[in-house]
mmCIF file of C-alpha atoms in Angstrom:
data_model
loop_
_atom_site.group_PDB
_atom_site.id
_atom_site.type_symbol
_atom_site.label_atom_id
_atom_site.label_comp_id
_atom_site.label_asym_id
_atom_site.label_seq_id
_atom_site.Cartn_x
_atom_site.Cartn_y
_atom_site.Cartn_z
ATOM 1 C CA UNK A 243 146.060 79.568 94.509
ATOM 2 C CA UNK A 244 142.866 81.147 93.719
ATOM 3 C CA UNK A 245 142.567 84.802 94.221
ATOM 4 C CA UNK A 246 140.230 85.921 97.188
ATOM 5 C CA UNK A 247 137.647 88.406 96.075
ATOM 6 C CA UNK A 248 137.778 91.874 97.680
ATOM 7 C CA UNK A 249 134.760 93.813 96.266
ATOM 8 C CA UNK A 250 132.862 93.874 99.397
ATOM 9 C CA UNK A 251 135.706 95.057 101.547
ATOM 10 C CA UNK A 252 136.451 97.773 99.037
ATOM 11 C CA UNK A 253 132.687 98.798 98.930
ATOM 12 C CA UNK A 254 131.671 98.722 102.544
ATOM 13 C CA UNK A 255 134.697 97.177 104.571
ATOM 14 C CA UNK A 256 135.223 100.594 106.216
ATOM 15 C CA UNK A 257 131.847 100.525 107.996
ATOM 16 C CA UNK A 258 131.196 96.636 108.280
ATOM 17 C CA UNK A 259 134.389 94.798 107.998
ATOM 18 C CA UNK A 260 133.404 91.473 109.180
ATOM 19 C CA UNK A 261 130.210 91.580 106.824
ATOM 20 C CA UNK A 262 132.572 92.613 103.951
ATOM 21 C CA UNK A 263 134.871 89.788 104.790
ATOM 22 C CA UNK A 264 132.119 87.063 104.769
ATOM 23 C CA UNK A 265 130.505 88.411 101.838
ATOM 24 C CA UNK A 266 133.885 88.217 100.067
ATOM 25 C CA UNK A 267 135.206 84.920 101.436
ATOM 26 C CA UNK A 268 131.804 82.938 101.884
ATOM 27 C CA UNK A 269 129.299 84.363 99.361
ATOM 28 C CA UNK A 270 131.524 85.072 96.403
ATOM 29 C CA UNK A 271 134.627 82.963 97.310
ATOM 30 C CA UNK A 272 132.715 79.909 98.102
ATOM 31 C CA UNK A 273 129.069 79.750 97.401
ATOM 32 C CA UNK A 274 129.525 81.332 93.857
ATOM 33 C CA UNK A 275 132.172 79.202 93.337
ATOM 34 C CA UNK A 276 130.379 75.765 93.920
ATOM 35 C CA UNK A 277 130.210 73.502 90.773
ATOM 36 C CA UNK A 278 126.540 72.396 91.058
ATOM 37 C CA UNK A 279 125.722 75.411 88.996
ATOM 38 C CA UNK A 280 127.279 77.351 86.347
ATOM 39 C CA UNK A 281 128.056 81.076 86.940
ATOM 40 C CA UNK A 282 125.441 81.805 84.099
ATOM 41 C CA UNK A 283 122.802 79.654 85.954
ATOM 42 C CA UNK A 284 123.817 81.026 89.303
ATOM 43 C CA UNK A 285 123.269 84.561 87.919
ATOM 44 C CA UNK A 286 119.892 83.534 86.339
ATOM 45 C CA UNK A 287 118.582 82.082 89.835
ATOM 46 C CA UNK A 288 119.954 85.404 91.541
ATOM 47 C CA UNK A 289 118.320 87.972 89.246
ATOM 48 C CA UNK A 290 114.998 85.838 89.227
ATOM 49 C CA UNK A 291 115.068 85.846 93.126
ATOM 50 C CA UNK A 292 116.031 89.682 93.247
ATOM 51 C CA UNK A 293 113.165 90.636 90.889
ATOM 52 C CA UNK A 294 110.672 88.447 92.505
ATOM 53 C CA UNK A 295 111.589 89.856 95.960
ATOM 54 C CA UNK A 296 111.706 93.380 94.602
ATOM 55 C CA UNK A 297 115.270 93.897 95.697
ATOM 56 C CA UNK A 298 115.909 96.825 93.522
ATOM 57 C CA UNK A 299 119.250 97.935 95.421
ATOM 58 C CA UNK A 300 121.200 94.875 94.488
ATOM 59 C CA UNK A 301 119.485 94.488 90.902
ATOM 60 C CA UNK A 302 121.906 96.586 88.962
ATOM 61 C CA UNK A 303 124.972 94.788 90.192
ATOM 62 C CA UNK A 304 123.576 91.380 89.573
ATOM 63 C CA UNK A 305 122.060 92.259 86.130
ATOM 64 C CA UNK A 306 125.701 93.425 85.358
ATOM 65 C CA UNK A 307 127.071 90.368 86.724
ATOM 66 C CA UNK A 308 124.763 88.299 84.817
ATOM 67 C CA UNK A 309 125.743 89.782 81.525
ATOM 68 C CA UNK A 310 129.244 89.080 82.538
ATOM 69 C CA UNK A 311 128.425 85.521 83.081
ATOM 70 C CA UNK A 312 126.972 84.975 79.695
ATOM 71 C CA UNK A 313 123.311 85.864 80.008
ATOM 72 C CA UNK A 314 122.049 87.785 77.022
ATOM 73 C CA UNK A 315 119.951 90.922 76.999
ATOM 74 C CA UNK A 316 117.130 88.947 75.327
ATOM 75 C CA UNK A 317 117.412 86.186 78.124
ATOM 76 C CA UNK A 318 117.214 88.927 80.908
ATOM 77 C CA UNK A 319 114.243 90.558 79.231
ATOM 78 C CA UNK A 320 112.421 87.312 78.856
ATOM 79 C CA UNK A 321 113.208 86.420 82.468
ATOM 80 C CA UNK A 322 111.589 89.680 83.449
ATOM 81 C CA UNK A 323 108.634 89.167 81.087
ATOM 82 C CA UNK A 324 108.066 85.748 82.520
ATOM 83 C CA UNK A 325 108.068 86.930 86.166
ATOM 84 C CA UNK A 326 105.568 89.701 85.466
ATOM 85 C CA UNK A 327 103.100 86.742 85.784
ATOM 86 C CA UNK A 328 104.491 85.213 88.794
ATOM 87 C CA UNK A 329 106.130 88.045 90.824
ATOM 88 C CA UNK A 330 103.794 90.793 89.651
ATOM 89 C CA UNK A 331 103.539 93.723 87.220
ATOM 90 C CA UNK A 332 105.438 96.205 89.461
ATOM 91 C CA UNK A 333 108.438 94.344 90.119
ATOM 92 C CA UNK A 334 108.838 93.351 86.613
ATOM 93 C CA UNK A 335 108.276 96.986 85.367
ATOM 94 C CA UNK A 336 110.794 98.309 87.862
ATOM 95 C CA UNK A 337 113.340 95.459 86.799
ATOM 96 C CA UNK A 338 112.934 96.414 83.261
ATOM 97 C CA UNK A 339 113.744 99.920 83.817
ATOM 98 C CA UNK A 340 116.837 99.001 86.000
ATOM 99 C CA UNK A 341 117.843 96.473 83.232
ATOM 100 C CA UNK A 342 117.591 99.465 80.518
ATOM 101 C CA UNK A 343 119.870 101.384 82.723
ATOM 102 C CA UNK A 344 122.364 98.571 83.058
ATOM 103 C CA UNK A 345 122.293 97.625 79.295
ATOM 104 C CA UNK A 346 122.868 101.420 78.523
ATOM 105 C CA UNK A 347 125.893 101.597 80.932
ATOM 106 C CA UNK A 348 127.146 98.401 79.239
ATOM 107 C CA UNK A 349 127.150 99.762 75.873
ATOM 108 C CA UNK A 350 126.773 97.507 72.669
ATOM 109 C CA UNK A 351 123.711 95.984 71.492
#
């Protein structure tokens, strides 16, 4: 049996238990596990959306997850560069600084 995710319940389950439960079970337990997209591709779509919509609070978590799911730093920077022309310069510049911090925290090259 597959292990049910619990990160949301651990992060904010004390204040919003139902939201945490459906985040874990539906979003990460079901939607993120659908076979139509690989985890890598799903991460690429997610970070593209977050950058384009200027969702800076969620970006660090999902940039880290993108690295874990096989996206390279070069692919992430290439995505940010590409989005500068479609989402705008400010979202791209902000995403670049968030990516730098995530990369620094992840260590390595």
